[in-house]
């Protein structure tokens, strides 16, 4: 997991900085090819539900889901750029035959949806309105960020932002033919436009970066990027709504396929972190001291979890939401 830790540190450093200095990358430093989804990782986790799984835990490689029905196919997420998206579309066509293809993405972040242009004209693209608006506002900034700071300029160079063909407000359903998929928007959480995709009859839920199995949550708080929309309190409420549906297969944004137990473990962690930050605020402690005291406690509770480098920012987010007057 050393590659993940290093990459996470780079992301934190990049996102926390401004764009005042332009970084020119040498061509031989570009690692875009390492970030392409691997079709060999595809597995059928439930009838008609195939996941191109992030089995190797590679930073910036998401889980991509392809859901098939008698009449149509739905693709959830595209991968980082055109190269991944082309492979995903190729696999969707193989599974679909001459059936209609739909595309949706869990949220606007580059590794999840910056290949959508490959699907334009080949599939019907569906976003919730908040997600579409967030992509319009933040997409260009994140394209520059990933290109200049994270060594994936090759993946970003052909990215063109395309509009969805259909937008919805809070919920929508797609009947693929014998398999109904629900799309739900529950307001801001990891991003402004997080989307929960589910197949209720099969107990399958796709969460994007609302959940990373056996990992600490990614709570972005980056004022320099005008990106401080993360809402951990509503995030927790979303977990409650999902848990009430009793899912048995939980597909995270990254990492291995999970279950309701992974959802519950993450929820319990968030509850503890929130309560401890609130207690510290009530005792008059300031953010640096809270981070210094609480971060090692949280890390020790889950020594086998990844993304420990995000713990301090998680504490900051709770501090900003609970303690600032």
mmCIF file of C-alpha atoms in Angstrom:
data_model
loop_
_atom_site.group_PDB
_atom_site.id
_atom_site.type_symbol
_atom_site.label_atom_id
_atom_site.label_comp_id
_atom_site.label_asym_id
_atom_site.label_seq_id
_atom_site.Cartn_x
_atom_site.Cartn_y
_atom_site.Cartn_z
ATOM 1 C CA UNK A 1 0.000 0.000 0.000
ATOM 2 C CA UNK A 2 3.027 2.328 -0.063
ATOM 3 C CA UNK A 3 2.072 3.554 -3.534
ATOM 4 C CA UNK A 4 -1.384 4.478 -2.297
ATOM 5 C CA UNK A 5 0.026 6.337 0.717
ATOM 6 C CA UNK A 6 2.493 8.299 -1.389
ATOM 7 C CA UNK A 7 -0.143 9.128 -3.983
ATOM 8 C CA UNK A 8 -2.562 10.234 -1.293
ATOM 9 C CA UNK A 9 0.049 12.532 0.186
ATOM 10 C CA UNK A 10 0.668 13.983 -3.253
ATOM 11 C CA UNK A 11 -3.030 14.570 -3.735
ATOM 12 C CA UNK A 12 -3.365 16.256 -0.369
ATOM 13 C CA UNK A 13 -0.387 18.461 -1.098
ATOM 14 C CA UNK A 14 -1.666 19.303 -4.543
ATOM 15 C CA UNK A 15 -5.203 20.077 -3.481
ATOM 16 C CA UNK A 16 -4.077 22.150 -0.528
ATOM 17 C CA UNK A 17 -1.935 24.363 -2.756
ATOM 18 C CA UNK A 18 -2.951 27.080 -5.190
ATOM 19 C CA UNK A 19 -2.376 27.106 -8.919
ATOM 20 C CA UNK A 20 -0.040 30.086 -8.797
ATOM 21 C CA UNK A 21 2.861 27.991 -10.023
ATOM 22 C CA UNK A 22 2.458 25.983 -13.200
ATOM 23 C CA UNK A 23 4.211 22.655 -13.124
ATOM 24 C CA UNK A 24 5.534 21.357 -16.436
ATOM 25 C CA UNK A 25 5.792 17.582 -16.458
ATOM 26 C CA UNK A 26 8.332 15.672 -18.479
ATOM 27 C CA UNK A 27 6.724 13.117 -20.753
ATOM 28 C CA UNK A 28 8.524 10.222 -19.093
ATOM 29 C CA UNK A 29 7.031 11.157 -15.710
ATOM 30 C CA UNK A 30 3.466 10.714 -16.876
ATOM 31 C CA UNK A 31 1.812 7.705 -15.248
ATOM 32 C CA UNK A 32 -1.539 7.796 -17.051
ATOM 33 C CA UNK A 33 -1.085 4.274 -18.433
ATOM 34 C CA UNK A 34 -0.855 2.893 -14.899
ATOM 35 C CA UNK A 35 -4.321 4.281 -14.186
ATOM 36 C CA UNK A 36 -6.259 2.445 -16.897
ATOM 37 C CA UNK A 37 -8.966 0.061 -15.691
ATOM 38 C CA UNK A 38 -8.212 -3.641 -16.004
ATOM 39 C CA UNK A 39 -10.903 -5.662 -17.766
ATOM 40 C CA UNK A 40 -9.311 -8.833 -16.385
ATOM 41 C CA UNK A 41 -10.637 -7.744 -12.984
ATOM 42 C CA UNK A 42 -14.271 -7.901 -14.068
ATOM 43 C CA UNK A 43 -16.470 -10.079 -11.889
ATOM 44 C CA UNK A 44 -20.226 -10.696 -11.730
ATOM 45 C CA UNK A 45 -21.208 -9.835 -8.169
ATOM 46 C CA UNK A 46 -24.944 -10.425 -8.667
ATOM 47 C CA UNK A 47 -26.986 -11.601 -11.675
ATOM 48 C CA UNK A 48 -26.472 -9.033 -14.430
ATOM 49 C CA UNK A 49 -24.185 -6.860 -12.287
ATOM 50 C CA UNK A 50 -20.565 -6.846 -13.432
ATOM 51 C CA UNK A 51 -17.842 -4.858 -11.678
ATOM 52 C CA UNK A 52 -14.470 -3.993 -13.164
ATOM 53 C CA UNK A 53 -12.953 -4.111 -9.711
ATOM 54 C CA UNK A 54 -10.131 -2.032 -8.287
ATOM 55 C CA UNK A 55 -8.620 -5.280 -7.064
ATOM 56 C CA UNK A 56 -5.031 -4.010 -6.961
ATOM 57 C CA UNK A 57 -5.968 -0.883 -4.960
ATOM 58 C CA UNK A 58 -4.391 1.453 -7.513
ATOM 59 C CA UNK A 59 -4.716 5.147 -6.739
ATOM 60 C CA UNK A 60 -7.029 6.934 -9.252
ATOM 61 C CA UNK A 61 -8.496 3.663 -10.539
ATOM 62 C CA UNK A 62 -12.173 3.329 -9.537
ATOM 63 C CA UNK A 63 -14.626 0.480 -9.515
ATOM 64 C CA UNK A 64 -16.713 0.547 -12.701
ATOM 65 C CA UNK A 65 -20.067 -1.235 -12.769
ATOM 66 C CA UNK A 66 -21.988 -2.496 -15.805
ATOM 67 C CA UNK A 67 -25.592 -3.544 -15.181
ATOM 68 C CA UNK A 68 -27.407 -5.526 -17.860
ATOM 69 C CA UNK A 69 -31.074 -6.120 -18.517
ATOM 70 C CA UNK A 70 -33.134 -7.649 -21.296
ATOM 71 C CA UNK A 71 -33.491 -4.330 -23.106
ATOM 72 C CA UNK A 72 -30.614 -2.088 -22.036
ATOM 73 C CA UNK A 73 -27.321 -1.757 -20.180
ATOM 74 C CA UNK A 74 -26.280 0.862 -17.611
ATOM 75 C CA UNK A 75 -22.630 1.808 -17.070
ATOM 76 C CA UNK A 76 -21.704 3.425 -13.745
ATOM 77 C CA UNK A 77 -18.449 5.448 -13.926
ATOM 78 C CA UNK A 78 -15.944 5.622 -16.777
ATOM 79 C CA UNK A 79 -12.464 5.647 -15.283
ATOM 80 C CA UNK A 80 -9.964 8.507 -15.352
ATOM 81 C CA UNK A 81 -9.957 9.468 -19.035
ATOM 82 C CA UNK A 82 -10.572 8.382 -22.606
ATOM 83 C CA UNK A 83 -8.377 5.255 -22.546
ATOM 84 C CA UNK A 84 -10.268 3.712 -19.631
ATOM 85 C CA UNK A 85 -13.620 4.894 -20.941
ATOM 86 C CA UNK A 86 -13.004 3.273 -24.317
ATOM 87 C CA UNK A 87 -12.321 -0.063 -22.645
ATOM 88 C CA UNK A 88 -15.433 0.297 -20.508
ATOM 89 C CA UNK A 89 -17.581 1.179 -23.534
ATOM 90 C CA UNK A 90 -16.111 -1.766 -25.432
ATOM 91 C CA UNK A 91 -17.073 -4.116 -22.609
ATOM 92 C CA UNK A 92 -20.529 -2.561 -22.291
ATOM 93 C CA UNK A 93 -21.114 -3.109 -26.002
ATOM 94 C CA UNK A 94 -20.010 -6.726 -25.691
ATOM 95 C CA UNK A 95 -22.520 -7.296 -22.926
ATOM 96 C CA UNK A 96 -25.243 -5.206 -24.562
ATOM 97 C CA UNK A 97 -25.136 -6.501 -28.104
ATOM 98 C CA UNK A 98 -27.620 -4.285 -29.916
ATOM 99 C CA UNK A 99 -29.299 -3.083 -26.710
ATOM 100 C CA UNK A 100 -29.472 0.532 -25.612
ATOM 101 C CA UNK A 101 -26.657 1.807 -23.387
ATOM 102 C CA UNK A 102 -26.975 4.314 -20.540
ATOM 103 C CA UNK A 103 -24.170 6.012 -18.609
ATOM 104 C CA UNK A 104 -24.216 7.623 -15.186
ATOM 105 C CA UNK A 105 -21.425 8.503 -12.746
ATOM 106 C CA UNK A 106 -21.319 8.405 -8.965
ATOM 107 C CA UNK A 107 -19.875 11.943 -8.678
ATOM 108 C CA UNK A 108 -17.924 14.468 -10.727
ATOM 109 C CA UNK A 109 -14.344 13.628 -9.666
ATOM 110 C CA UNK A 110 -11.985 12.915 -12.595
ATOM 111 C CA UNK A 111 -11.286 9.221 -12.034
ATOM 112 C CA UNK A 112 -15.007 8.524 -11.952
ATOM 113 C CA UNK A 113 -16.412 10.560 -14.804
ATOM 114 C CA UNK A 114 -13.785 12.268 -16.935
ATOM 115 C CA UNK A 115 -14.233 9.702 -19.695
ATOM 116 C CA UNK A 116 -17.859 10.610 -20.355
ATOM 117 C CA UNK A 117 -17.038 12.222 -23.704
ATOM 118 C CA UNK A 118 -16.283 8.737 -25.098
ATOM 119 C CA UNK A 119 -19.912 7.780 -24.419
ATOM 120 C CA UNK A 120 -21.475 10.918 -25.904
ATOM 121 C CA UNK A 121 -23.594 9.860 -28.861
ATOM 122 C CA UNK A 122 -23.035 6.203 -28.006
ATOM 123 C CA UNK A 123 -25.112 6.159 -24.827
ATOM 124 C CA UNK A 124 -27.756 8.171 -23.025
ATOM 125 C CA UNK A 125 -25.991 10.069 -20.226
ATOM 126 C CA UNK A 126 -27.887 10.705 -16.981
ATOM 127 C CA UNK A 127 -26.755 12.915 -14.049
ATOM 128 C CA UNK A 128 -28.579 14.528 -11.187
ATOM 129 C CA UNK A 129 -28.799 18.283 -11.555
ATOM 130 C CA UNK A 130 -26.467 19.072 -8.652
ATOM 131 C CA UNK A 131 -23.816 16.771 -10.105
ATOM 132 C CA UNK A 132 -24.094 18.393 -13.512
ATOM 133 C CA UNK A 133 -23.803 21.864 -12.009
ATOM 134 C CA UNK A 134 -20.815 20.855 -9.889
ATOM 135 C CA UNK A 135 -19.055 19.445 -12.947
ATOM 136 C CA UNK A 136 -19.612 22.709 -14.797
ATOM 137 C CA UNK A 137 -18.165 24.708 -11.910
ATOM 138 C CA UNK A 138 -15.281 22.526 -10.729
ATOM 139 C CA UNK A 139 -14.472 20.281 -13.675
ATOM 140 C CA UNK A 140 -11.914 22.560 -15.389
ATOM 141 C CA UNK A 141 -10.094 23.228 -12.104
ATOM 142 C CA UNK A 142 -9.810 19.526 -11.345
ATOM 143 C CA UNK A 143 -8.690 18.746 -14.883
ATOM 144 C CA UNK A 144 -5.826 21.222 -14.439
ATOM 145 C CA UNK A 145 -5.054 19.904 -10.981
ATOM 146 C CA UNK A 146 -4.801 16.287 -12.068
ATOM 147 C CA UNK A 147 -2.860 17.156 -15.200
ATOM 148 C CA UNK A 148 -0.294 19.381 -13.527
ATOM 149 C CA UNK A 149 0.015 17.930 -10.047
ATOM 150 C CA UNK A 150 -0.722 14.210 -10.247
ATOM 151 C CA UNK A 151 1.304 13.198 -13.308
ATOM 152 C CA UNK A 152 -1.675 12.153 -15.447
ATOM 153 C CA UNK A 153 -1.555 14.863 -18.105
ATOM 154 C CA UNK A 154 -1.878 12.234 -20.850
ATOM 155 C CA UNK A 155 -5.187 11.062 -19.406
ATOM 156 C CA UNK A 156 -6.437 14.638 -19.041
ATOM 157 C CA UNK A 157 -5.392 16.066 -22.416
ATOM 158 C CA UNK A 158 -8.351 14.649 -24.367
ATOM 159 C CA UNK A 159 -10.957 15.354 -21.705
ATOM 160 C CA UNK A 160 -13.885 17.344 -23.036
ATOM 161 C CA UNK A 161 -16.773 18.055 -20.720
ATOM 162 C CA UNK A 162 -20.072 16.934 -22.157
ATOM 163 C CA UNK A 163 -23.579 17.677 -20.980
ATOM 164 C CA UNK A 164 -25.865 14.876 -19.817
ATOM 165 C CA UNK A 165 -28.766 13.981 -22.062
ATOM 166 C CA UNK A 166 -31.072 13.682 -19.059
ATOM 167 C CA UNK A 167 -30.960 15.349 -15.646
ATOM 168 C CA UNK A 168 -33.120 14.594 -12.623
ATOM 169 C CA UNK A 169 -33.665 16.337 -9.308
ATOM 170 C CA UNK A 170 -33.830 13.811 -6.460
ATOM 171 C CA UNK A 171 -34.599 10.377 -7.845
ATOM 172 C CA UNK A 172 -34.993 8.482 -11.077
ATOM 173 C CA UNK A 173 -35.460 4.897 -12.214
ATOM 174 C CA UNK A 174 -34.184 3.067 -15.266
ATOM 175 C CA UNK A 175 -35.930 -0.125 -16.339
ATOM 176 C CA UNK A 176 -33.278 -2.114 -18.179
ATOM 177 C CA UNK A 177 -35.776 -4.875 -18.874
ATOM 178 C CA UNK A 178 -36.432 -7.185 -15.951
ATOM 179 C CA UNK A 179 -33.988 -5.209 -13.831
ATOM 180 C CA UNK A 180 -34.891 -1.797 -12.387
ATOM 181 C CA UNK A 181 -32.082 0.494 -11.273
ATOM 182 C CA UNK A 182 -32.748 3.428 -8.961
ATOM 183 C CA UNK A 183 -30.742 6.662 -8.933
ATOM 184 C CA UNK A 184 -30.960 8.781 -5.784
ATOM 185 C CA UNK A 185 -29.584 12.186 -4.873
ATOM 186 C CA UNK A 186 -29.605 12.892 -1.127
ATOM 187 C CA UNK A 187 -27.865 16.304 -1.107
ATOM 188 C CA UNK A 188 -24.208 17.076 -0.402
ATOM 189 C CA UNK A 189 -21.875 14.566 1.240
ATOM 190 C CA UNK A 190 -18.450 13.657 -0.242
ATOM 191 C CA UNK A 191 -19.278 16.144 -3.025
ATOM 192 C CA UNK A 192 -22.261 18.341 -3.824
ATOM 193 C CA UNK A 193 -23.704 15.840 -6.282
ATOM 194 C CA UNK A 194 -23.063 12.336 -4.937
ATOM 195 C CA UNK A 195 -25.357 9.777 -6.471
ATOM 196 C CA UNK A 196 -26.427 6.472 -4.947
ATOM 197 C CA UNK A 197 -27.264 3.805 -7.517
ATOM 198 C CA UNK A 198 -29.103 0.687 -6.412
ATOM 199 C CA UNK A 199 -30.874 -2.447 -7.570
ATOM 200 C CA UNK A 200 -33.276 -2.922 -4.652
ATOM 201 C CA UNK A 201 -34.572 -6.344 -5.689
ATOM 202 C CA UNK A 202 -31.025 -7.721 -5.604
ATOM 203 C CA UNK A 203 -29.764 -5.836 -2.566
ATOM 204 C CA UNK A 204 -27.023 -4.132 -4.574
ATOM 205 C CA UNK A 205 -25.935 -0.553 -3.885
ATOM 206 C CA UNK A 206 -23.206 1.476 -5.617
ATOM 207 C CA UNK A 207 -21.817 4.251 -3.437
ATOM 208 C CA UNK A 208 -18.885 5.805 -5.249
ATOM 209 C CA UNK A 209 -16.591 7.603 -2.815
ATOM 210 C CA UNK A 210 -19.176 7.694 -0.058
ATOM 211 C CA UNK A 211 -17.484 4.440 0.907
ATOM 212 C CA UNK A 212 -14.037 2.965 0.459
ATOM 213 C CA UNK A 213 -13.953 -0.509 1.999
ATOM 214 C CA UNK A 214 -11.527 -0.869 4.899
ATOM 215 C CA UNK A 215 -10.434 2.732 4.473
ATOM 216 C CA UNK A 216 -10.887 6.012 6.278
ATOM 217 C CA UNK A 217 -13.341 8.357 4.532
ATOM 218 C CA UNK A 218 -12.109 10.926 2.026
ATOM 219 C CA UNK A 219 -13.471 14.293 3.158
ATOM 220 C CA UNK A 220 -12.112 17.005 0.862
ATOM 221 C CA UNK A 221 -11.764 20.463 2.420
ATOM 222 C CA UNK A 222 -9.832 22.692 0.020
ATOM 223 C CA UNK A 223 -10.627 26.408 0.324
ATOM 224 C CA UNK A 224 -7.933 27.277 -2.250
ATOM 225 C CA UNK A 225 -9.952 25.334 -4.811
ATOM 226 C CA UNK A 226 -13.244 26.770 -3.574
ATOM 227 C CA UNK A 227 -14.145 23.201 -2.652
ATOM 228 C CA UNK A 228 -15.525 23.085 0.881
ATOM 229 C CA UNK A 229 -18.866 21.470 0.162
ATOM 230 C CA UNK A 230 -18.280 18.167 1.952
ATOM 231 C CA UNK A 231 -21.020 17.534 4.514
ATOM 232 C CA UNK A 232 -20.206 14.651 6.878
ATOM 233 C CA UNK A 233 -23.411 15.079 8.869
ATOM 234 C CA UNK A 234 -25.617 14.521 5.840
ATOM 235 C CA UNK A 235 -23.202 11.804 4.693
ATOM 236 C CA UNK A 236 -24.034 9.909 7.875
ATOM 237 C CA UNK A 237 -27.747 10.343 7.228
ATOM 238 C CA UNK A 238 -27.274 8.861 3.767
ATOM 239 C CA UNK A 239 -25.675 5.814 5.379
ATOM 240 C CA UNK A 240 -28.775 5.449 7.565
ATOM 241 C CA UNK A 241 -31.050 5.549 4.540
ATOM 242 C CA UNK A 242 -28.983 2.955 2.728
ATOM 243 C CA UNK A 243 -28.688 0.666 5.753
ATOM 244 C CA UNK A 244 -32.481 0.696 6.082
ATOM 245 C CA UNK A 245 -32.711 -0.989 2.667
ATOM 246 C CA UNK A 246 -30.641 -3.929 3.997
ATOM 247 C CA UNK A 247 -28.144 -4.206 1.145
ATOM 248 C CA UNK A 248 -26.044 -7.339 0.848
ATOM 249 C CA UNK A 249 -23.611 -6.165 -1.832
ATOM 250 C CA UNK A 250 -21.984 -2.740 -1.444
ATOM 251 C CA UNK A 251 -19.827 -1.485 -4.309
ATOM 252 C CA UNK A 252 -17.390 1.201 -3.119
ATOM 253 C CA UNK A 253 -15.702 3.889 -5.153
ATOM 254 C CA UNK A 254 -12.336 2.148 -4.817
ATOM 255 C CA UNK A 255 -11.133 -1.136 -3.385
ATOM 256 C CA UNK A 256 -12.741 -4.526 -3.030
ATOM 257 C CA UNK A 257 -16.480 -5.199 -3.078
ATOM 258 C CA UNK A 258 -18.054 -4.878 0.348
ATOM 259 C CA UNK A 259 -21.134 -5.758 2.360
ATOM 260 C CA UNK A 260 -23.470 -4.058 4.808
ATOM 261 C CA UNK A 261 -20.848 -4.756 7.490
ATOM 262 C CA UNK A 262 -18.417 -2.408 5.722
ATOM 263 C CA UNK A 263 -21.090 0.274 5.601
ATOM 264 C CA UNK A 264 -21.746 -0.154 9.324
ATOM 265 C CA UNK A 265 -18.044 -0.049 10.191
ATOM 266 C CA UNK A 266 -17.625 3.220 8.345
ATOM 267 C CA UNK A 267 -20.754 4.645 9.986
ATOM 268 C CA UNK A 268 -19.498 3.746 13.459
ATOM 269 C CA UNK A 269 -16.158 5.377 12.729
ATOM 270 C CA UNK A 270 -17.856 8.577 11.570
ATOM 271 C CA UNK A 271 -20.049 8.647 14.693
ATOM 272 C CA UNK A 272 -17.032 8.311 16.974
ATOM 273 C CA UNK A 273 -14.992 10.934 15.120
ATOM 274 C CA UNK A 274 -17.872 13.417 15.199
ATOM 275 C CA UNK A 275 -18.519 12.890 18.902
ATOM 276 C CA UNK A 276 -14.859 13.248 19.855
ATOM 277 C CA UNK A 277 -14.428 16.453 17.866
ATOM 278 C CA UNK A 278 -17.587 17.877 19.404
ATOM 279 C CA UNK A 279 -16.316 17.054 22.921
ATOM 280 C CA UNK A 280 -12.968 18.654 22.180
ATOM 281 C CA UNK A 281 -14.627 21.808 20.886
ATOM 282 C CA UNK A 282 -16.817 22.008 23.971
ATOM 283 C CA UNK A 283 -13.644 21.784 26.064
ATOM 284 C CA UNK A 284 -12.223 24.789 24.216
ATOM 285 C CA UNK A 285 -9.544 22.947 22.261
ATOM 286 C CA UNK A 286 -8.302 24.297 18.942
ATOM 287 C CA UNK A 287 -8.001 22.367 15.699
ATOM 288 C CA UNK A 288 -4.241 21.615 15.748
ATOM 289 C CA UNK A 289 -4.468 20.160 19.245
ATOM 290 C CA UNK A 290 -7.531 18.101 18.363
ATOM 291 C CA UNK A 291 -5.795 16.699 15.300
ATOM 292 C CA UNK A 292 -2.660 15.877 17.289
ATOM 293 C CA UNK A 293 -4.630 14.054 19.991
ATOM 294 C CA UNK A 294 -7.406 12.400 17.997
ATOM 295 C CA UNK A 295 -5.699 11.307 14.772
ATOM 296 C CA UNK A 296 -3.615 8.545 16.387
ATOM 297 C CA UNK A 297 -6.660 7.335 18.324
ATOM 298 C CA UNK A 298 -8.706 6.960 15.146
ATOM 299 C CA UNK A 299 -5.828 5.271 13.334
ATOM 300 C CA UNK A 300 -5.341 2.786 16.175
ATOM 301 C CA UNK A 301 -8.996 1.772 16.103
ATOM 302 C CA UNK A 302 -8.575 0.436 12.564
ATOM 303 C CA UNK A 303 -4.926 -0.469 12.059
ATOM 304 C CA UNK A 304 -5.760 -2.472 8.928
ATOM 305 C CA UNK A 305 -7.587 0.413 7.190
ATOM 306 C CA UNK A 306 -6.015 2.365 4.338
ATOM 307 C CA UNK A 307 -6.061 6.142 3.677
ATOM 308 C CA UNK A 308 -4.830 7.093 7.144
ATOM 309 C CA UNK A 309 -3.398 10.256 5.598
ATOM 310 C CA UNK A 310 -6.950 11.614 5.326
ATOM 311 C CA UNK A 311 -7.683 11.370 9.059
ATOM 312 C CA UNK A 312 -6.428 14.854 9.933
ATOM 313 C CA UNK A 313 -8.548 16.397 7.208
ATOM 314 C CA UNK A 314 -11.577 14.438 8.384
ATOM 315 C CA UNK A 315 -11.053 15.951 11.832
ATOM 316 C CA UNK A 316 -10.764 19.398 10.252
ATOM 317 C CA UNK A 317 -14.028 18.933 8.379
ATOM 318 C CA UNK A 318 -15.875 17.980 11.572
ATOM 319 C CA UNK A 319 -14.264 20.965 13.299
ATOM 320 C CA UNK A 320 -15.399 23.326 10.534
ATOM 321 C CA UNK A 321 -18.939 21.948 10.603
ATOM 322 C CA UNK A 322 -19.380 21.602 14.346
ATOM 323 C CA UNK A 323 -17.167 24.199 15.988
ATOM 324 C CA UNK A 324 -16.912 27.319 13.840
ATOM 325 C CA UNK A 325 -19.253 30.058 14.956
#
